[in-house]
PDB file of C-alpha atoms in Angstrom:
ATOM      1  CA  ASP A   1      88.633 -94.062 -23.008  1.00  0.00           C
ATOM      2  CA  ALA A   2      86.332 -92.476 -20.475  1.00  0.00           C
ATOM      3  CA  GLY A   3      84.557 -89.458 -21.884  1.00  0.00           C
ATOM      4  CA  ILE A   4      86.561 -86.757 -20.135  1.00  0.00           C
ATOM      5  CA  THR A   5      87.731 -83.623 -21.882  1.00  0.00           C
ATOM      6  CA  GLN A   6      89.991 -81.098 -20.235  1.00  0.00           C
ATOM      7  CA  SER A   7      90.534 -77.620 -21.598  1.00  0.00           C
ATOM      8  CA  PRO A   8      92.810 -75.932 -22.201  1.00  0.00           C
ATOM      9  CA  ARG A   9      95.410 -78.671 -22.512  1.00  0.00           C
ATOM     10  CA  HIS A  10      98.278 -76.228 -22.322  1.00  0.00           C
ATOM     11  CA  LYS A  11      98.382 -72.699 -20.978  1.00  0.00           C
ATOM     12  CA  VAL A  12     101.027 -70.168 -20.088  1.00  0.00           C
ATOM     13  CA  THR A  13      99.869 -67.306 -17.941  1.00  0.00           C
ATOM     14  CA  GLU A  14     101.359 -64.492 -15.924  1.00  0.00           C
ATOM     15  CA  THR A  15     101.544 -64.258 -12.164  1.00  0.00           C
ATOM     16  CA  GLY A  16      98.496 -62.605 -10.697  1.00  0.00           C
ATOM     17  CA  THR A  17      96.107 -63.401 -13.535  1.00  0.00           C
ATOM     18  CA  PRO A  18      93.011 -65.545 -13.065  1.00  0.00           C
ATOM     19  CA  VAL A  19      92.919 -68.926 -14.774  1.00  0.00           C
ATOM     20  CA  THR A  20      90.035 -71.353 -15.251  1.00  0.00           C
ATOM     21  CA  LEU A  21      90.450 -74.968 -16.235  1.00  0.00           C
ATOM     22  CA  ARG A  22      87.459 -76.877 -17.464  1.00  0.00           C
ATOM     23  CA  CYS A  23      86.607 -80.540 -17.146  1.00  0.00           C
ATOM     24  CA  HIS A  24      83.749 -81.904 -19.207  1.00  0.00           C
ATOM     25  CA  GLN A  25      82.433 -85.466 -18.916  1.00  0.00           C
ATOM     26  CA  THR A  26      79.965 -87.392 -21.015  1.00  0.00           C
ATOM     27  CA  GLU A  27      79.575 -90.337 -18.583  1.00  0.00           C
ATOM     28  CA  ASN A  28      77.024 -88.767 -16.235  1.00  0.00           C
ATOM     29  CA  HIS A  29      79.205 -89.731 -13.258  1.00  0.00           C
ATOM     30  CA  ARG A  30      78.342 -88.225  -9.909  1.00  0.00           C
ATOM     31  CA  TYR A  31      81.819 -87.571  -8.569  1.00  0.00           C
ATOM     32  CA  MET A  32      84.393 -85.285 -10.148  1.00  0.00           C
ATOM     33  CA  TYR A  33      87.865 -84.435  -8.910  1.00  0.00           C
ATOM     34  CA  TRP A  34      90.704 -82.060  -9.597  1.00  0.00           C
ATOM     35  CA  TYR A  35      94.232 -83.241  -8.881  1.00  0.00           C
ATOM     36  CA  ARG A  36      97.603 -81.683  -9.435  1.00  0.00           C
ATOM     37  CA  GLN A  37     100.718 -83.722 -10.112  1.00  0.00           C
ATOM     38  CA  ASP A  38     104.187 -82.494  -9.290  1.00  0.00           C
ATOM     39  CA  PRO A  39     107.588 -84.186  -9.183  1.00  0.00           C
ATOM     40  CA  GLY A  40     108.315 -85.452  -5.689  1.00  0.00           C
ATOM     41  CA  HIS A  41     104.709 -85.058  -4.585  1.00  0.00           C
ATOM     42  CA  GLY A  42     102.719 -87.317  -6.845  1.00  0.00           C
ATOM     43  CA  LEU A  43      99.008 -86.758  -7.287  1.00  0.00           C
ATOM     44  CA  ARG A  44      97.363 -84.471  -4.767  1.00  0.00           C
ATOM     45  CA  LEU A  45      93.658 -83.761  -4.505  1.00  0.00           C
ATOM     46  CA  ILE A  46      92.695 -80.104  -4.828  1.00  0.00           C
ATOM     47  CA  HIS A  47      88.892 -80.183  -4.718  1.00  0.00           C
ATOM     48  CA  TYR A  48      86.179 -82.654  -5.483  1.00  0.00           C
ATOM     49  CA  SER A  49      82.471 -82.635  -6.171  1.00  0.00           C
ATOM     50  CA  TYR A  50      79.818 -85.158  -5.176  1.00  0.00           C
ATOM     51  CA  GLY A  51      76.993 -83.547  -7.104  1.00  0.00           C
ATOM     52  CA  VAL A  52      75.780 -80.369  -8.734  1.00  0.00           C
ATOM     53  CA  LYS A  53      76.708 -77.452  -6.493  1.00  0.00           C
ATOM     54  CA  ASP A  54      78.197 -79.868  -3.930  1.00  0.00           C
ATOM     55  CA  THR A  55      81.939 -79.510  -3.543  1.00  0.00           C
ATOM     56  CA  ASP A  56      84.558 -80.031  -0.873  1.00  0.00           C
ATOM     57  CA  LYS A  57      88.216 -79.297  -0.305  1.00  0.00           C
ATOM     58  CA  GLY A  58      91.070 -81.687  -0.819  1.00  0.00           C
ATOM     59  CA  GLU A  59      94.530 -81.608   0.676  1.00  0.00           C
ATOM     60  CA  VAL A  60      95.921 -78.696  -1.375  1.00  0.00           C
ATOM     61  CA  SER A  61      92.934 -76.389  -1.874  1.00  0.00           C
ATOM     62  CA  ASP A  62      94.497 -73.048  -0.920  1.00  0.00           C
ATOM     63  CA  GLY A  63      94.493 -70.661  -3.876  1.00  0.00           C
ATOM     64  CA  TYR A  64      91.920 -72.695  -5.806  1.00  0.00           C
ATOM     65  CA  SER A  65      88.157 -72.587  -6.113  1.00  0.00           C
ATOM     66  CA  VAL A  66      85.758 -74.821  -8.000  1.00  0.00           C
ATOM     67  CA  SER A  67      82.249 -74.761  -9.319  1.00  0.00           C
ATOM     68  CA  ARG A  68      79.878 -77.351 -10.648  1.00  0.00           C
ATOM     69  CA  SER A  69      76.665 -75.973 -12.076  1.00  0.00           C
ATOM     70  CA  LYS A  70      75.973 -78.989 -14.284  1.00  0.00           C
ATOM     71  CA  THR A  71      76.647 -82.684 -13.849  1.00  0.00           C
ATOM     72  CA  GLU A  72      78.966 -82.708 -16.829  1.00  0.00           C
ATOM     73  CA  ASP A  73      81.158 -79.703 -16.025  1.00  0.00           C
ATOM     74  CA  PHE A  74      83.604 -79.082 -13.198  1.00  0.00           C
ATOM     75  CA  LEU A  75      85.605 -75.869 -13.275  1.00  0.00           C
ATOM     76  CA  LEU A  76      88.837 -75.183 -11.416  1.00  0.00           C
ATOM     77  CA  THR A  77      89.756 -71.519 -10.937  1.00  0.00           C
ATOM     78  CA  LEU A  78      93.016 -70.030  -9.822  1.00  0.00           C
ATOM     79  CA  GLU A  79      91.913 -66.602  -8.687  1.00  0.00           C
ATOM     80  CA  SER A  80      95.398 -65.090  -8.856  1.00  0.00           C
ATOM     81  CA  ALA A  81      97.915 -67.487 -10.307  1.00  0.00           C
ATOM     82  CA  THR A  82     101.299 -67.922  -8.636  1.00  0.00           C
ATOM     83  CA  SER A  83     104.437 -69.680  -9.823  1.00  0.00           C
ATOM     84  CA  SER A  84     103.851 -72.418  -7.241  1.00  0.00           C
ATOM     85  CA  GLN A  85     100.722 -73.349  -9.160  1.00  0.00           C
ATOM     86  CA  THR A  86     102.737 -74.326 -12.212  1.00  0.00           C
ATOM     87  CA  SER A  87     101.773 -77.960 -12.537  1.00  0.00           C
ATOM     88  CA  VAL A  88      99.902 -80.598 -14.452  1.00  0.00           C
ATOM     89  CA  TYR A  89      96.238 -80.687 -13.519  1.00  0.00           C
ATOM     90  CA  PHE A  90      94.148 -83.811 -13.909  1.00  0.00           C
ATOM     91  CA  CYS A  91      90.414 -84.090 -13.769  1.00  0.00           C
ATOM     92  CA  ALA A  92      88.932 -87.418 -12.700  1.00  0.00           C
ATOM     93  CA  ILE A  93      85.434 -88.853 -12.540  1.00  0.00           C
ATOM     94  CA  SER A  94      83.815 -91.666 -10.598  1.00  0.00           C
ATOM     95  CA  ASP A  95      80.370 -93.144 -10.204  1.00  0.00           C
ATOM     96  CA  HIS A  96      80.974 -94.875  -6.864  1.00  0.00           C
ATOM     97  CA  SER A  97      81.815 -93.370  -3.544  1.00  0.00           C
ATOM     98  CA  TYR A  98      83.522 -96.309  -1.901  1.00  0.00           C
ATOM     99  CA  GLN A  99      85.513 -98.031  -4.565  1.00  0.00           C
ATOM    100  CA  GLY A 100      88.509 -96.921  -6.485  1.00  0.00           C
ATOM    101  CA  ASN A 101      88.028 -99.115  -9.491  1.00  0.00           C
ATOM    102  CA  THR A 102      85.800 -96.681 -11.289  1.00  0.00           C
ATOM    103  CA  ILE A 103      87.911 -93.549 -11.126  1.00  0.00           C
ATOM    104  CA  TYR A 104      88.932 -92.383 -14.563  1.00  0.00           C
ATOM    105  CA  PHE A 105      91.379 -89.613 -15.325  1.00  0.00           C
ATOM    106  CA  GLY A 106      91.464 -87.049 -18.081  1.00  0.00           C
ATOM    107  CA  GLU A 107      94.487 -86.338 -20.225  1.00  0.00           C
ATOM    108  CA  GLY A 108      95.747 -83.436 -18.158  1.00  0.00           C
ATOM    109  CA  SER A 109      96.155 -79.680 -18.456  1.00  0.00           C
ATOM    110  CA  TRP A 110      99.683 -78.297 -18.391  1.00  0.00           C
ATOM    111  CA  LEU A 111      99.769 -74.894 -16.708  1.00  0.00           C
ATOM    112  CA  THR A 112     102.821 -72.674 -16.544  1.00  0.00           C
ATOM    113  CA  VAL A 113     102.734 -69.501 -14.473  1.00  0.00           C
ATOM    114  CA  VAL A 114     105.513 -67.063 -15.342  1.00  0.00           C
TER     115      VAL A 114
ATOM    116  CA  GLN B   1     104.657 -90.195   8.093  1.00  0.00           C
ATOM    117  CA  LYS B   2     103.015 -90.136   4.678  1.00  0.00           C
ATOM    118  CA  GLU B   3      99.926 -92.271   4.314  1.00  0.00           C
ATOM    119  CA  VAL B   4     101.384 -94.093   1.332  1.00  0.00           C
ATOM    120  CA  GLU B   5     105.079 -94.593   0.644  1.00  0.00           C
ATOM    121  CA  GLN B   6     106.377 -95.580  -2.761  1.00  0.00           C
ATOM    122  CA  ASP B   7     109.989 -95.526  -3.850  1.00  0.00           C
ATOM    123  CA  PRO B   8     110.023 -93.284  -6.959  1.00  0.00           C
ATOM    124  CA  GLY B   9     112.890 -95.190  -8.638  1.00  0.00           C
ATOM    125  CA  PRO B  10     113.530 -95.018 -11.577  1.00  0.00           C
ATOM    126  CA  LEU B  11     113.780 -98.718 -12.250  1.00  0.00           C
ATOM    127  CA  SER B  12     115.449 -99.984 -15.424  1.00  0.00           C
ATOM    128  CA  VAL B  13     115.131-103.614 -16.460  1.00  0.00           C
ATOM    129  CA  PRO B  14     115.948-105.589 -19.609  1.00  0.00           C
ATOM    130  CA  GLU B  15     113.095-106.815 -21.765  1.00  0.00           C
ATOM    131  CA  GLY B  16     111.693-110.085 -20.481  1.00  0.00           C
ATOM    132  CA  ALA B  17     112.642-109.478 -16.851  1.00  0.00           C
ATOM    133  CA  ILE B  18     110.224-109.468 -13.943  1.00  0.00           C
ATOM    134  CA  VAL B  19     109.388-106.021 -12.603  1.00  0.00           C
ATOM    135  CA  SER B  20     108.592-105.794  -8.909  1.00  0.00           C
ATOM    136  CA  LEU B  21     107.021-102.671  -7.447  1.00  0.00           C
ATOM    137  CA  ASN B  22     105.709-102.056  -3.958  1.00  0.00           C
ATOM    138  CA  CYS B  23     104.063 -99.579  -1.642  1.00  0.00           C
ATOM    139  CA  THR B  24     103.706 -99.411   2.096  1.00  0.00           C
ATOM    140  CA  TYR B  25     100.959 -97.618   3.926  1.00  0.00           C
ATOM    141  CA  SER B  26     100.147 -96.504   7.424  1.00  0.00           C
ATOM    142  CA  ASN B  27      96.343 -96.574   7.614  1.00  0.00           C
ATOM    143  CA  SER B  28      95.201-100.070   8.525  1.00  0.00           C
ATOM    144  CA  ALA B  29      91.634 -99.184   7.535  1.00  0.00           C
ATOM    145  CA  PHE B  30      92.439 -99.103   3.817  1.00  0.00           C
ATOM    146  CA  GLN B  31      90.486-101.822   2.053  1.00  0.00           C
ATOM    147  CA  TYR B  32      90.651-101.094  -1.674  1.00  0.00           C
ATOM    148  CA  PHE B  33      94.003-101.137  -3.420  1.00  0.00           C
ATOM    149  CA  MET B  34      94.806-100.090  -6.938  1.00  0.00           C
ATOM    150  CA  TRP B  35      97.668 -99.765  -9.337  1.00  0.00           C
ATOM    151  CA  TYR B  36      97.595 -97.143 -12.035  1.00  0.00           C
ATOM    152  CA  ARG B  37      99.832 -96.909 -15.066  1.00  0.00           C
ATOM    153  CA  GLN B  38     100.727 -93.522 -16.459  1.00  0.00           C
ATOM    154  CA  TYR B  39     102.471 -93.026 -19.753  1.00  0.00           C
ATOM    155  CA  SER B  40     104.455 -89.865 -20.339  1.00  0.00           C
ATOM    156  CA  ARG B  41     102.214 -86.819 -20.750  1.00  0.00           C
ATOM    157  CA  LYS B  42      99.059 -88.895 -20.278  1.00  0.00           C
ATOM    158  CA  GLY B  43      96.564 -89.343 -17.475  1.00  0.00           C
ATOM    159  CA  PRO B  44      96.764 -92.339 -15.110  1.00  0.00           C
ATOM    160  CA  GLU B  45      94.809 -95.409 -16.168  1.00  0.00           C
ATOM    161  CA  LEU B  46      93.624 -98.152 -13.842  1.00  0.00           C
ATOM    162  CA  LEU B  47      95.720-101.289 -14.222  1.00  0.00           C
ATOM    163  CA  MET B  48      94.809-103.516 -11.285  1.00  0.00           C
ATOM    164  CA  TYR B  49      92.249-103.394  -8.509  1.00  0.00           C
ATOM    165  CA  THR B  50      92.188-105.545  -5.375  1.00  0.00           C
ATOM    166  CA  TYR B  51      89.856-105.654  -2.440  1.00  0.00           C
ATOM    167  CA  SER B  52      91.351-106.527   0.957  1.00  0.00           C
ATOM    168  CA  SER B  53      94.197-109.069   1.150  1.00  0.00           C
ATOM    169  CA  GLY B  54      95.261-111.607  -1.412  1.00  0.00           C
ATOM    170  CA  ASN B  55      96.500-111.890  -4.960  1.00  0.00           C
ATOM    171  CA  LYS B  56      94.987-110.957  -8.256  1.00  0.00           C
ATOM    172  CA  GLU B  57      96.342-111.886 -11.627  1.00  0.00           C
ATOM    173  CA  ASP B  58      95.573-110.366 -15.009  1.00  0.00           C
ATOM    174  CA  GLY B  59      97.716-111.603 -17.841  1.00  0.00           C
ATOM    175  CA  ARG B  60     101.313-110.630 -17.141  1.00  0.00           C
ATOM    176  CA  PHE B  61     100.332-108.534 -14.127  1.00  0.00           C
ATOM    177  CA  THR B  62      99.922-109.734 -10.547  1.00  0.00           C
ATOM    178  CA  ALA B  63      98.844-107.567  -7.650  1.00  0.00           C
ATOM    179  CA  GLN B  64      99.399-108.663  -4.069  1.00  0.00           C
ATOM    180  CA  VAL B  65      98.049-107.168  -0.872  1.00  0.00           C
ATOM    181  CA  ASP B  66      99.364-108.043   2.576  1.00  0.00           C
ATOM    182  CA  LYS B  67      97.233-106.122   5.041  1.00  0.00           C
ATOM    183  CA  SER B  68      99.017-107.546   8.067  1.00  0.00           C
ATOM    184  CA  SER B  69     102.241-105.932   6.845  1.00  0.00           C
ATOM    185  CA  LYS B  70     100.503-102.944   5.205  1.00  0.00           C
ATOM    186  CA  TYR B  71     102.305-103.717   2.004  1.00  0.00           C
ATOM    187  CA  ILE B  72     101.148-104.039  -1.578  1.00  0.00           C
ATOM    188  CA  SER B  73     103.047-105.207  -4.622  1.00  0.00           C
ATOM    189  CA  LEU B  74     102.747-105.277  -8.376  1.00  0.00           C
ATOM    190  CA  PHE B  75     104.638-107.780 -10.480  1.00  0.00           C
ATOM    191  CA  ILE B  76     105.024-107.571 -14.241  1.00  0.00           C
ATOM    192  CA  ARG B  77     106.194-110.769 -15.891  1.00  0.00           C
ATOM    193  CA  ASP B  78     107.941-110.917 -19.247  1.00  0.00           C
ATOM    194  CA  SER B  79     108.257-107.149 -19.277  1.00  0.00           C
ATOM    195  CA  GLN B  80     107.979-105.360 -22.613  1.00  0.00           C
ATOM    196  CA  PRO B  81     109.199-101.946 -23.762  1.00  0.00           C
ATOM    197  CA  SER B  82     105.536-100.938 -23.878  1.00  0.00           C
ATOM    198  CA  ASP B  83     105.451-101.411 -20.098  1.00  0.00           C
ATOM    199  CA  SER B  84     107.754 -98.394 -19.732  1.00  0.00           C
ATOM    200  CA  ALA B  85     105.678 -95.976 -17.698  1.00  0.00           C
ATOM    201  CA  THR B  86     105.166 -94.622 -14.230  1.00  0.00           C
ATOM    202  CA  TYR B  87     103.219 -96.896 -11.902  1.00  0.00           C
ATOM    203  CA  LEU B  88     101.252 -95.389  -9.053  1.00  0.00           C
ATOM    204  CA  CYS B  89      99.722 -97.252  -6.167  1.00  0.00           C
ATOM    205  CA  ALA B  90      96.514 -95.959  -4.638  1.00  0.00           C
ATOM    206  CA  MET B  91      94.180 -97.015  -1.874  1.00  0.00           C
ATOM    207  CA  THR B  92      90.979 -95.986  -0.178  1.00  0.00           C
ATOM    208  CA  LEU B  93      88.576 -96.756   2.617  1.00  0.00           C
ATOM    209  CA  TYR B  94      85.087 -98.142   2.402  1.00  0.00           C
ATOM    210  CA  GLY B  95      82.639 -95.246   2.160  1.00  0.00           C
ATOM    211  CA  ASN B  96      85.381 -92.813   1.221  1.00  0.00           C
ATOM    212  CA  ASN B  97      85.487 -91.280  -2.218  1.00  0.00           C
ATOM    213  CA  ARG B  98      89.075 -90.103  -2.117  1.00  0.00           C
ATOM    214  CA  LEU B  99      92.191 -91.993  -2.988  1.00  0.00           C
ATOM    215  CA  ALA B 100      95.556 -91.873  -1.246  1.00  0.00           C
ATOM    216  CA  PHE B 101      98.288 -92.116  -3.874  1.00  0.00           C
ATOM    217  CA  GLY B 102     101.910 -93.094  -3.761  1.00  0.00           C
ATOM    218  CA  LYS B 103     104.325 -90.793  -5.571  1.00  0.00           C
ATOM    219  CA  GLY B 104     104.752 -93.195  -8.465  1.00  0.00           C
ATOM    220  CA  ASN B 105     107.578 -95.434  -9.645  1.00  0.00           C
ATOM    221  CA  GLN B 106     109.096 -94.881 -13.090  1.00  0.00           C
ATOM    222  CA  VAL B 107     109.874 -98.093 -14.934  1.00  0.00           C
ATOM    223  CA  VAL B 108     111.995 -98.332 -18.077  1.00  0.00           C
ATOM    224  CA  VAL B 109     112.127-101.619 -19.980  1.00  0.00           C
ATOM    225  CA  ILE B 110     115.165-101.750 -22.197  1.00  0.00           C
ATOM    226  CA  PRO B 111     114.818-103.701 -25.475  1.00  0.00           C
TER     227      PRO B 111
END
């Protein structure tokens, strides 16, 4: 298994509260990604990072922010959680920019916003 | 039109049958094609990877890419109950570090 640790793995939070999900990798890969997975929508990219302090938006970035202060850590923050952000969140890492065969996923973080 | 279309199923087959999954896509510039397998409550794991058109075989799994038809397929021979999972297709462009995913196809292999 790729060295990816997501925390917390499960969280229930209230609407309007801030939430931070953490992704930690031990592979020293350059690229890190946050996806969400929902029934009927599949995997959708929220934000990604191509280096320390270098991040960019994905297709569903509204309501989310990210930070990467170290190669190994990529944080996803929901500034004010809403029920529509109830989902499974996957972190992924990659060491190549143009191939998909080196993208590895974490085990997921289940977030419920009530 | 979505970039990648994948019939979500579910698909139930008896043990030993051939499983056939497919995706269609709209962007003719896609060059790298992947299939991921995702077990319940787990992250996706890379199953097959193909560059451009053609076939690739790995044990009981065969991936096919037909770029002229913008169509990719995954075949699982002699299916086993352990193959019960959701299978997601994904693809990307050269020089692009983001994947376009299908919605996933749930497969159940009945013993």
